Amino acid sequence: MDTTMDLDTFSSLVERPDESARRAAEERWQQLDKPPAGLGRLEELGSWLASVQGASPVRPLTAAKVLLFAGDHGVAALGVSRPAPAGRTAQRVHAVLDGTAPVAVLARRYGAEVRVVDLAVDADAGEFPAEVVQHRVRRGSGRIDIEDALSPQEAVRAFRAGMAVADEEADAGTDLVLLGDLGAGSTTVAAVLVGALCGTDAAAVTGRGSGIDDHVWMVKCSTVRDALRRARPVLGDQLALLATVGGADFAAITGFLLQAAARKLPVVLDGTVSAACALVAQRIAFRAPEWWRAGQSSGEPAQAKAYDRLTLTPLQSLDVSMGEGVGALLALPLLQAASDTLADPADTLLVTTATRAPQEPPRLPSAAELLGRL
């Protein structure tokens, strides 16, 4: 198998969104019967959607998908996350698949599909459906404070897997990806990547993650510090960085973000993990962030530093720190509102009548019936 990759090609493959469509959208906003800038950030979102779609009027969003990349990390064994039973990530994957996880519940409410991609969950591949494990690279990732997360070959496989997922979604007609992650120890890995790329120390990027106390935070901070020492020598090679202190899910998300930008597929970022991967991807293709939006602020310092470097402003400040795409998904109604308001009214009418089938109102008992029950 070819394990070499020329990442420099992404700089030419990733184009800027359509500026003429953006200008047309801004003119359309001015033509609507409303005060100037009366819809606030919805106007910026609508103009962004026009530019990434390359169309004005904007097409209503009808095929949004929550995409969750899953993988476990060796640093979780150090207790850097809130105590959880072994196999917690596998349980979370099952909860998403059976529809009981918060992201699955909210996705049904907002009309989005959910897809899980297992890259390195620490569980038997047979636990999950074939479509979930088709891109799996390995079982778990290495403990990045003392060893590499992946081999160079595994890093390339994971990166290519993310690219393949982007192609699959673009070919399937997905018009917006709400990007998330599933995995124990992932915020520690994200803190290392952000700290390395932003040149900060461990304390500046180490957050509370899954709700850890002061003692666990100190353990986590020490782990980030040790991993940062291992990351600095490979900062000039993004694939080597992902292999050294990343993980299969991180490499896949980075590959996905770059290929999605190349395929002109817009993405809403979720928590610290997707922000860290976006920062790595920006080092490879500087125009790629123009195809992304930040769903919300989780309160994690590493996420804030990454968004500052990416010049992305979160759409909401909800302090949702659980990952799993929830923060990105909660931004979907805002993007739907922006697209519907700026779309051709005929297109919006077609969408609403197709997705909102009329329902019979519930029959309420009459007063006589109620009295008869007494």
mmCIF file of C-alpha atoms in Angstrom:
data_model
loop_
_atom_site.group_PDB
_atom_site.id
_atom_site.type_symbol
_atom_site.label_atom_id
_atom_site.label_comp_id
_atom_site.label_asym_id
_atom_site.label_seq_id
_atom_site.Cartn_x
_atom_site.Cartn_y
_atom_site.Cartn_z
ATOM 1 C CA MET A 1 0.000 0.000 0.000
ATOM 2 C CA ASP A 2 1.220 3.504 -0.812
ATOM 3 C CA THR A 3 1.873 5.290 2.485
ATOM 4 C CA THR A 4 3.201 8.538 1.026
ATOM 5 C CA MET A 5 1.141 11.697 0.696
ATOM 6 C CA ASP A 6 1.863 15.056 -0.875
ATOM 7 C CA LEU A 7 -0.080 17.403 1.406
ATOM 8 C CA ASP A 8 1.079 20.437 -0.562
ATOM 9 C CA THR A 9 -1.467 19.632 -3.272
ATOM 10 C CA PHE A 10 -4.285 20.745 -0.971
ATOM 11 C CA SER A 11 -3.088 24.333 -1.221
ATOM 12 C CA SER A 12 -4.057 24.327 -4.893
ATOM 13 C CA LEU A 13 -7.084 22.032 -4.551
ATOM 14 C CA VAL A 14 -8.836 24.147 -1.931
ATOM 15 C CA GLU A 15 -10.338 27.206 -3.569
ATOM 16 C CA ARG A 16 -11.932 30.186 -1.901
ATOM 17 C CA PRO A 17 -15.746 30.258 -1.673
ATOM 18 C CA ASP A 18 -17.550 32.131 -4.456
ATOM 19 C CA GLU A 19 -17.128 35.839 -3.763
ATOM 20 C CA SER A 20 -19.614 36.896 -6.459
ATOM 21 C CA ALA A 21 -22.316 34.758 -4.839
ATOM 22 C CA ARG A 22 -21.510 36.365 -1.488
ATOM 23 C CA ARG A 23 -21.892 39.853 -2.954
ATOM 24 C CA ALA A 24 -25.177 38.865 -4.600
ATOM 25 C CA ALA A 25 -26.427 37.569 -1.245
ATOM 26 C CA GLU A 26 -25.494 40.823 0.460
ATOM 27 C CA GLU A 27 -27.402 42.762 -2.191
ATOM 28 C CA ARG A 28 -30.373 40.448 -1.668
ATOM 29 C CA TRP A 29 -30.314 41.175 2.067
ATOM 30 C CA GLN A 30 -30.525 44.888 1.278
ATOM 31 C CA GLN A 31 -33.574 44.318 -0.898
ATOM 32 C CA LEU A 32 -35.548 42.594 1.864
ATOM 33 C CA ASP A 33 -38.041 44.648 3.849
ATOM 34 C CA LYS A 34 -36.075 45.018 7.074
ATOM 35 C CA PRO A 35 -33.810 47.526 8.838
ATOM 36 C CA PRO A 36 -30.132 47.508 7.760
ATOM 37 C CA ALA A 37 -28.370 44.614 9.523
ATOM 38 C CA GLY A 38 -31.667 43.920 11.256
ATOM 39 C CA LEU A 39 -31.105 40.162 11.259
ATOM 40 C CA GLY A 40 -27.662 40.419 12.815
ATOM 41 C CA ARG A 41 -25.397 37.398 12.340
ATOM 42 C CA LEU A 42 -28.054 35.598 10.301
ATOM 43 C CA GLU A 43 -27.088 37.912 7.468
ATOM 44 C CA GLU A 44 -23.423 36.925 7.648
ATOM 45 C CA LEU A 45 -24.420 33.248 7.800
ATOM 46 C CA GLY A 46 -26.693 33.577 4.785
ATOM 47 C CA SER A 47 -23.978 35.312 2.780
ATOM 48 C CA TRP A 48 -21.493 32.602 3.792
ATOM 49 C CA LEU A 49 -23.917 29.894 2.681
ATOM 50 C CA ALA A 50 -24.324 31.642 -0.662
ATOM 51 C CA SER A 51 -20.557 31.716 -1.130
ATOM 52 C CA VAL A 52 -19.976 28.049 -0.227
ATOM 53 C CA GLN A 53 -22.933 26.959 -2.362
ATOM 54 C CA GLY A 54 -21.827 29.242 -5.181
ATOM 55 C CA ALA A 55 -25.426 30.335 -5.613
ATOM 56 C CA SER A 56 -27.723 33.254 -4.866
ATOM 57 C CA PRO A 57 -30.547 32.922 -3.935
ATOM 58 C CA VAL A 58 -29.312 30.411 -1.376
ATOM 59 C CA ARG A 59 -30.587 26.840 -1.564
ATOM 60 C CA PRO A 60 -32.418 25.817 1.628
ATOM 61 C CA LEU A 61 -30.507 23.289 3.741
ATOM 62 C CA THR A 62 -32.263 19.958 3.335
ATOM 63 C CA ALA A 63 -29.554 17.307 3.791
ATOM 64 C CA ALA A 64 -27.526 18.194 6.879
ATOM 65 C CA LYS A 65 -25.633 15.342 8.515
ATOM 66 C CA VAL A 66 -23.998 14.902 11.901
ATOM 67 C CA LEU A 67 -20.688 13.109 11.339
ATOM 68 C CA LEU A 68 -18.993 11.573 14.379
ATOM 69 C CA PHE A 69 -15.436 10.237 14.188
ATOM 70 C CA ALA A 70 -14.784 7.783 17.022
ATOM 71 C CA GLY A 71 -11.561 6.624 18.639
ATOM 72 C CA ASP A 72 -10.026 5.881 22.036
ATOM 73 C CA HIS A 73 -6.731 7.307 23.277
ATOM 74 C CA GLY A 74 -4.061 5.713 25.429
ATOM 75 C CA VAL A 75 -3.769 8.755 27.708
ATOM 76 C CA ALA A 76 -7.220 7.951 29.092
ATOM 77 C CA ALA A 77 -5.530 5.211 31.153
ATOM 78 C CA LEU A 78 -3.829 7.967 33.185
ATOM 79 C CA GLY A 79 -7.162 9.139 34.530
ATOM 80 C CA VAL A 80 -7.219 12.438 32.620
ATOM 81 C CA SER A 81 -10.952 12.087 32.057
ATOM 82 C CA ARG A 82 -13.818 11.799 34.484
ATOM 83 C CA PRO A 83 -13.840 8.235 35.864
ATOM 84 C CA ALA A 84 -15.777 5.972 33.532
ATOM 85 C CA PRO A 85 -16.108 2.211 33.151
ATOM 86 C CA ALA A 86 -14.015 0.391 30.569
ATOM 87 C CA GLY A 87 -15.678 0.374 27.194
ATOM 88 C CA ARG A 88 -17.320 3.754 27.713
ATOM 89 C CA THR A 89 -16.658 4.906 24.148
ATOM 90 C CA ALA A 90 -18.205 1.744 22.738
ATOM 91 C CA GLN A 91 -21.265 2.360 24.924
ATOM 92 C CA ARG A 92 -21.530 5.901 23.623
ATOM 93 C CA VAL A 93 -21.327 4.653 20.044
ATOM 94 C CA HIS A 94 -24.137 2.199 20.745
ATOM 95 C CA ALA A 95 -26.217 4.981 22.308
ATOM 96 C CA VAL A 96 -25.848 7.078 19.164
ATOM 97 C CA LEU A 97 -26.712 4.141 16.935
ATOM 98 C CA ASP A 98 -29.805 3.147 18.924
ATOM 99 C CA GLY A 99 -31.033 6.746 19.053
ATOM 100 C CA THR A 100 -30.827 7.409 22.807
ATOM 101 C CA ALA A 101 -27.755 9.691 22.898
ATOM 102 C CA PRO A 102 -28.450 13.454 23.143
ATOM 103 C CA VAL A 103 -27.055 14.055 19.650
ATOM 104 C CA ALA A 104 -29.398 11.438 18.186
ATOM 105 C CA VAL A 105 -32.412 12.918 19.971
ATOM 106 C CA LEU A 106 -31.589 16.450 18.812
ATOM 107 C CA ALA A 107 -30.820 15.291 15.281
ATOM 108 C CA ARG A 108 -34.320 13.835 14.995
ATOM 109 C CA ARG A 109 -35.736 17.112 16.256
ATOM 110 C CA TYR A 110 -33.811 19.168 13.694
ATOM 111 C CA GLY A 111 -34.161 16.763 10.772
ATOM 112 C CA ALA A 112 -30.501 15.774 10.434
ATOM 113 C CA GLU A 113 -29.040 12.331 9.834
ATOM 114 C CA VAL A 114 -26.304 10.925 12.075
ATOM 115 C CA ARG A 115 -23.331 8.874 10.942
ATOM 116 C CA VAL A 116 -20.637 7.292 13.132
ATOM 117 C CA VAL A 117 -17.211 6.407 11.707
ATOM 118 C CA ASP A 118 -15.100 4.139 13.938
ATOM 119 C CA LEU A 119 -11.380 4.797 13.426
ATOM 120 C CA ALA A 120 -9.935 3.430 16.656
ATOM 121 C CA VAL A 121 -12.535 2.526 19.261
ATOM 122 C CA ASP A 122 -11.112 0.170 21.886
ATOM 123 C CA ALA A 123 -13.639 -2.586 21.200
ATOM 124 C CA ASP A 124 -14.063 -5.532 18.882
ATOM 125 C CA ALA A 125 -15.023 -4.410 15.403
ATOM 126 C CA GLY A 126 -17.814 -6.983 15.464
ATOM 127 C CA GLU A 127 -19.677 -4.904 18.060
ATOM 128 C CA PHE A 128 -20.750 -2.380 15.422
ATOM 129 C CA PRO A 129 -22.433 -2.515 12.005
ATOM 130 C CA ALA A 130 -20.168 -2.955 8.993
ATOM 131 C CA GLU A 131 -20.792 0.593 7.750
ATOM 132 C CA VAL A 132 -19.496 1.978 11.056
ATOM 133 C CA VAL A 133 -16.185 0.058 11.052
ATOM 134 C CA GLN A 134 -15.408 0.067 7.324
ATOM 135 C CA HIS A 135 -12.727 2.749 7.810
ATOM 136 C CA ARG A 136 -11.262 1.431 11.090
ATOM 137 C CA VAL A 137 -7.469 1.752 11.349
ATOM 138 C CA ARG A 138 -6.672 0.133 14.691
ATOM 139 C CA ARG A 139 -8.031 -0.562 18.162
ATOM 140 C CA GLY A 140 -7.200 2.448 20.337
ATOM 141 C CA SER A 141 -4.238 4.805 19.956
ATOM 142 C CA GLY A 142 -0.905 4.978 21.770
ATOM 143 C CA ARG A 143 -0.230 6.920 25.000
ATOM 144 C CA ILE A 144 1.129 10.127 23.546
ATOM 145 C CA ASP A 145 3.090 11.276 26.596
ATOM 146 C CA ILE A 146 5.522 8.345 26.207
ATOM 147 C CA GLU A 147 4.880 6.813 22.762
ATOM 148 C CA ASP A 148 3.495 7.631 19.327
ATOM 149 C CA ALA A 149 -0.240 7.490 18.855
ATOM 150 C CA LEU A 150 0.119 5.824 15.448
ATOM 151 C CA SER A 151 2.721 4.456 13.087
ATOM 152 C CA PRO A 152 3.411 6.613 10.011
ATOM 153 C CA GLN A 153 1.513 4.092 7.888
ATOM 154 C CA GLU A 154 -1.508 4.190 10.198
ATOM 155 C CA ALA A 155 -1.520 7.978 10.133
ATOM 156 C CA VAL A 156 -1.697 7.971 6.350
ATOM 157 C CA ARG A 157 -4.439 5.308 6.370
ATOM 158 C CA ALA A 158 -6.507 7.354 8.810
ATOM 159 C CA PHE A 159 -5.953 10.579 6.859
ATOM 160 C CA ARG A 160 -7.028 8.862 3.636
ATOM 161 C CA ALA A 161 -10.055 7.389 5.427
ATOM 162 C CA GLY A 162 -11.187 10.900 6.351
ATOM 163 C CA MET A 163 -10.767 11.997 2.752
ATOM 164 C CA ALA A 164 -12.849 9.027 1.609
ATOM 165 C CA VAL A 165 -15.629 9.942 4.044
ATOM 166 C CA ALA A 166 -15.682 13.495 2.645
ATOM 167 C CA ASP A 167 -16.024 12.098 -0.876
ATOM 168 C CA GLU A 168 -18.812 9.763 0.248
ATOM 169 C CA GLU A 169 -20.783 12.608 1.825
ATOM 170 C CA ALA A 170 -20.269 14.981 -1.094
ATOM 171 C CA ASP A 171 -21.342 12.280 -3.565
ATOM 172 C CA ALA A 172 -24.396 11.439 -1.418
ATOM 173 C CA GLY A 173 -25.669 15.023 -1.630
ATOM 174 C CA THR A 174 -24.994 16.113 1.953
ATOM 175 C CA ASP A 175 -25.236 19.915 1.950
ATOM 176 C CA LEU A 176 -23.866 20.634 5.439
ATOM 177 C CA VAL A 177 -21.753 18.562 7.834
ATOM 178 C CA LEU A 178 -22.061 18.998 11.595
ATOM 179 C CA LEU A 179 -18.742 17.590 12.760
ATOM 180 C CA GLY A 180 -18.235 15.816 16.076
ATOM 181 C CA ASP A 181 -16.193 13.180 17.872
ATOM 182 C CA LEU A 182 -16.529 10.266 20.282
ATOM 183 C CA GLY A 183 -13.688 9.034 22.444
ATOM 184 C CA ALA A 184 -12.032 8.925 25.870
ATOM 185 C CA GLY A 185 -8.952 11.112 26.331
ATOM 186 C CA SER A 186 -9.640 13.179 23.214
ATOM 187 C CA THR A 187 -9.577 16.634 24.838
ATOM 188 C CA THR A 188 -6.096 15.894 26.209
ATOM 189 C CA VAL A 189 -4.873 15.049 22.704
ATOM 190 C CA ALA A 190 -6.562 18.172 21.323
ATOM 191 C CA ALA A 191 -4.871 20.334 23.966
ATOM 192 C CA VAL A 192 -1.469 18.971 22.919
ATOM 193 C CA LEU A 193 -2.055 19.742 19.245
ATOM 194 C CA VAL A 194 -3.343 23.253 19.933
ATOM 195 C CA GLY A 195 -0.540 23.963 22.404
ATOM 196 C CA ALA A 196 2.084 22.767 19.933
ATOM 197 C CA LEU A 197 0.696 24.726 16.978
ATOM 198 C CA CYS A 198 0.059 27.915 18.990
ATOM 199 C CA GLY A 199 3.342 27.762 20.897
ATOM 200 C CA THR A 200 1.746 27.868 24.353
ATOM 201 C CA ASP A 201 2.486 25.952 27.531
ATOM 202 C CA ALA A 202 0.391 23.117 28.933
ATOM 203 C CA ALA A 203 -1.510 25.150 31.536
ATOM 204 C CA ALA A 204 -2.780 27.582 28.880
ATOM 205 C CA VAL A 205 -4.533 24.860 26.863
ATOM 206 C CA THR A 206 -5.556 22.304 29.494
ATOM 207 C CA GLY A 207 -9.250 22.486 30.343
ATOM 208 C CA ARG A 208 -11.708 20.559 32.466
ATOM 209 C CA GLY A 209 -12.865 18.325 29.622
ATOM 210 C CA SER A 210 -15.425 15.886 31.020
ATOM 211 C CA GLY A 211 -15.786 17.795 34.294
ATOM 212 C CA ILE A 212 -12.585 16.843 36.133
ATOM 213 C CA ASP A 213 -11.552 18.172 39.557
ATOM 214 C CA ASP A 214 -8.349 20.045 40.446
ATOM 215 C CA HIS A 215 -6.294 16.917 41.132
ATOM 216 C CA VAL A 216 -7.194 15.301 37.819
ATOM 217 C CA TRP A 217 -6.593 18.616 36.039
ATOM 218 C CA MET A 218 -3.030 18.615 37.382
ATOM 219 C CA VAL A 219 -2.511 15.076 36.074
ATOM 220 C CA LYS A 220 -3.942 16.119 32.719
ATOM 221 C CA CYS A 221 -1.748 19.225 32.592
ATOM 222 C CA SER A 222 1.360 17.139 33.325
ATOM 223 C CA THR A 223 0.394 14.715 30.563
ATOM 224 C CA VAL A 224 -0.080 17.564 28.082
ATOM 225 C CA ARG A 225 3.316 19.002 29.079
ATOM 226 C CA ASP A 226 5.082 15.692 28.467
ATOM 227 C CA ALA A 227 3.331 15.187 25.124
ATOM 228 C CA LEU A 228 4.208 18.738 24.045
ATOM 229 C CA ARG A 229 7.887 17.898 24.434
ATOM 230 C CA ARG A 230 7.384 15.014 22.002
ATOM 231 C CA ALA A 231 5.370 17.156 19.577
ATOM 232 C CA ARG A 232 7.741 20.080 19.084
ATOM 233 C CA PRO A 233 10.408 18.229 17.038
ATOM 234 C CA VAL A 234 7.827 17.236 14.377
ATOM 235 C CA LEU A 235 5.909 20.527 14.058
ATOM 236 C CA GLY A 236 7.037 20.983 10.462
ATOM 237 C CA ASP A 237 5.385 17.739 9.285
ATOM 238 C CA GLN A 238 1.642 17.642 9.903
ATOM 239 C CA LEU A 239 1.234 13.910 9.272
ATOM 240 C CA ALA A 240 4.151 13.168 11.604
ATOM 241 C CA LEU A 241 2.540 15.427 14.202
ATOM 242 C CA LEU A 242 -0.752 13.498 13.971
ATOM 243 C CA ALA A 243 1.105 10.196 14.231
ATOM 244 C CA THR A 244 3.179 11.346 17.209
ATOM 245 C CA VAL A 245 0.609 13.114 19.410
ATOM 246 C CA GLY A 246 -2.699 12.725 17.579
ATOM 247 C CA GLY A 247 -4.666 9.596 16.898
ATOM 248 C CA ALA A 248 -6.536 7.805 14.143
ATOM 249 C CA ASP A 249 -9.667 9.881 14.664
ATOM 250 C CA PHE A 250 -7.665 13.140 14.642
ATOM 251 C CA ALA A 251 -5.861 12.193 11.427
ATOM 252 C CA ALA A 252 -9.158 11.212 9.819
ATOM 253 C CA ILE A 253 -10.900 14.431 10.846
ATOM 254 C CA THR A 254 -8.008 16.468 9.434
ATOM 255 C CA GLY A 255 -8.165 14.573 6.151
ATOM 256 C CA PHE A 256 -11.936 14.973 6.102
ATOM 257 C CA LEU A 257 -11.797 18.737 6.651
ATOM 258 C CA LEU A 258 -9.329 19.258 3.827
ATOM 259 C CA GLN A 259 -11.109 17.032 1.338
ATOM 260 C CA ALA A 260 -14.487 18.550 2.274
ATOM 261 C CA ALA A 261 -13.072 21.993 1.520
ATOM 262 C CA ALA A 262 -11.706 20.701 -1.782
ATOM 263 C CA ARG A 263 -15.153 19.259 -2.596
ATOM 264 C CA LYS A 264 -16.850 22.541 -1.529
ATOM 265 C CA LEU A 265 -18.754 20.853 1.284
ATOM 266 C CA PRO A 266 -19.346 23.279 4.203
ATOM 267 C CA VAL A 267 -18.672 22.110 7.749
ATOM 268 C CA VAL A 268 -19.732 23.304 11.204
ATOM 269 C CA LEU A 269 -17.088 22.546 13.841
ATOM 270 C CA ASP A 270 -18.101 21.277 17.270
ATOM 271 C CA GLY A 271 -15.750 21.109 20.254
ATOM 272 C CA THR A 272 -12.049 21.141 21.072
ATOM 273 C CA VAL A 273 -11.276 18.076 18.955
ATOM 274 C CA SER A 274 -12.630 19.427 15.671
ATOM 275 C CA ALA A 275 -11.052 22.818 16.448
ATOM 276 C CA ALA A 276 -7.644 21.197 16.953
ATOM 277 C CA CYS A 277 -7.935 19.244 13.708
ATOM 278 C CA ALA A 278 -9.007 22.406 11.900
ATOM 279 C CA LEU A 279 -5.841 24.083 13.164
ATOM 280 C CA VAL A 280 -3.728 21.254 11.748
ATOM 281 C CA ALA A 281 -5.628 21.431 8.442
ATOM 282 C CA GLN A 282 -5.079 25.176 8.217
ATOM 283 C CA ARG A 283 -1.321 24.563 8.298
ATOM 284 C CA ILE A 284 -1.761 22.425 5.184
ATOM 285 C CA ALA A 285 -4.227 24.605 3.229
ATOM 286 C CA PHE A 286 -4.579 28.200 4.459
ATOM 287 C CA ARG A 287 -7.852 28.795 2.564
ATOM 288 C CA ALA A 288 -9.641 25.804 4.097
ATOM 289 C CA PRO A 289 -11.082 27.657 7.148
ATOM 290 C CA GLU A 290 -13.252 29.722 4.813
ATOM 291 C CA TRP A 291 -15.359 26.566 4.330
ATOM 292 C CA TRP A 292 -15.991 26.128 8.053
ATOM 293 C CA ARG A 293 -17.992 27.773 10.812
ATOM 294 C CA ALA A 294 -17.611 27.331 14.562
ATOM 295 C CA GLY A 295 -20.818 26.000 16.079
ATOM 296 C CA GLN A 296 -20.365 27.103 19.664
ATOM 297 C CA SER A 297 -17.917 27.930 22.432
ATOM 298 C CA SER A 298 -17.440 25.022 24.845
ATOM 299 C CA GLY A 299 -15.470 26.994 27.423
ATOM 300 C CA GLU A 300 -12.325 24.916 26.801
ATOM 301 C CA PRO A 301 -9.182 27.097 26.577
ATOM 302 C CA ALA A 302 -7.685 25.024 23.749
ATOM 303 C CA GLN A 303 -10.791 25.560 21.629
ATOM 304 C CA ALA A 304 -10.698 29.314 22.243
ATOM 305 C CA LYS A 305 -7.033 29.517 21.211
ATOM 306 C CA ALA A 306 -7.667 27.441 18.090
ATOM 307 C CA TYR A 307 -10.613 29.591 17.009
ATOM 308 C CA ASP A 308 -8.600 32.742 17.621
ATOM 309 C CA ARG A 309 -5.832 31.421 15.375
ATOM 310 C CA LEU A 310 -8.396 30.334 12.759
ATOM 311 C CA THR A 311 -10.222 33.708 13.038
ATOM 312 C CA LEU A 312 -13.515 31.879 13.575
ATOM 313 C CA THR A 313 -16.155 33.331 15.888
ATOM 314 C CA PRO A 314 -18.469 30.763 17.535
ATOM 315 C CA LEU A 315 -22.108 31.146 16.564
ATOM 316 C CA GLN A 316 -23.240 30.515 20.137
ATOM 317 C CA SER A 317 -21.766 30.380 23.638
ATOM 318 C CA LEU A 318 -23.471 27.423 25.275
ATOM 319 C CA ASP A 319 -20.589 25.786 27.200
ATOM 320 C CA VAL A 320 -21.558 22.381 25.795
ATOM 321 C CA SER A 321 -18.405 20.399 26.525
ATOM 322 C CA MET A 322 -19.534 16.816 25.918
ATOM 323 C CA GLY A 323 -18.494 16.694 22.272
ATOM 324 C CA GLU A 324 -20.447 14.173 20.167
ATOM 325 C CA GLY A 325 -21.429 16.916 17.724
ATOM 326 C CA VAL A 326 -24.033 18.428 20.064
ATOM 327 C CA GLY A 327 -22.603 21.949 19.913
ATOM 328 C CA ALA A 328 -22.426 21.903 16.118
ATOM 329 C CA LEU A 329 -25.926 20.463 15.849
ATOM 330 C CA LEU A 330 -27.380 23.212 18.049
ATOM 331 C CA ALA A 331 -26.201 25.720 15.439
ATOM 332 C CA LEU A 332 -28.203 24.014 12.679
ATOM 333 C CA PRO A 333 -31.453 25.962 13.299
ATOM 334 C CA LEU A 334 -29.510 29.221 12.906
ATOM 335 C CA LEU A 335 -28.107 28.110 9.562
ATOM 336 C CA GLN A 336 -31.516 26.846 8.449
ATOM 337 C CA ALA A 337 -33.041 30.192 9.415
ATOM 338 C CA ALA A 338 -30.382 32.049 7.442
ATOM 339 C CA SER A 339 -30.805 29.867 4.363
ATOM 340 C CA ASP A 340 -34.611 29.975 4.443
ATOM 341 C CA THR A 341 -34.697 33.752 4.840
ATOM 342 C CA LEU A 342 -32.318 34.330 1.959
ATOM 343 C CA ALA A 343 -33.669 31.585 -0.324
ATOM 344 C CA ASP A 344 -36.153 31.924 -3.131
ATOM 345 C CA PRO A 345 -39.583 31.848 -1.424
ATOM 346 C CA ALA A 346 -40.753 29.144 -3.836
ATOM 347 C CA ASP A 347 -37.859 26.895 -2.822
ATOM 348 C CA THR A 348 -38.587 27.439 0.870
ATOM 349 C CA LEU A 349 -42.258 26.613 0.329
ATOM 350 C CA LEU A 350 -41.351 23.359 -1.421
ATOM 351 C CA VAL A 351 -39.088 22.355 1.469
ATOM 352 C CA THR A 352 -41.580 23.147 4.207
ATOM 353 C CA THR A 353 -44.492 21.397 2.525
ATOM 354 C CA ALA A 354 -42.373 18.320 1.815
ATOM 355 C CA THR A 355 -40.951 18.023 5.312
ATOM 356 C CA ARG A 356 -43.923 19.129 7.355
ATOM 357 C CA ALA A 357 -46.779 16.834 6.440
ATOM 358 C CA PRO A 358 -50.144 18.000 7.819
ATOM 359 C CA GLN A 359 -51.245 16.172 10.940
ATOM 360 C CA GLU A 360 -54.696 15.700 12.393
ATOM 361 C CA PRO A 361 -55.061 17.749 15.577
ATOM 362 C CA PRO A 362 -55.708 15.659 18.669
ATOM 363 C CA ARG A 363 -59.375 15.256 19.576
ATOM 364 C CA LEU A 364 -60.172 16.753 22.980
ATOM 365 C CA PRO A 365 -63.031 15.277 25.042
ATOM 366 C CA SER A 366 -66.198 17.346 25.319
ATOM 367 C CA ALA A 367 -67.468 18.736 28.590
ATOM 368 C CA ALA A 368 -70.235 16.102 28.649
ATOM 369 C CA GLU A 369 -67.699 13.316 28.198
ATOM 370 C CA LEU A 370 -65.562 14.683 30.995
ATOM 371 C CA LEU A 371 -68.550 14.959 33.319
ATOM 372 C CA GLY A 372 -69.548 11.394 32.441
ATOM 373 C CA ARG A 373 -66.214 10.113 33.740
ATOM 374 C CA LEU A 374 -66.799 11.661 37.178
#
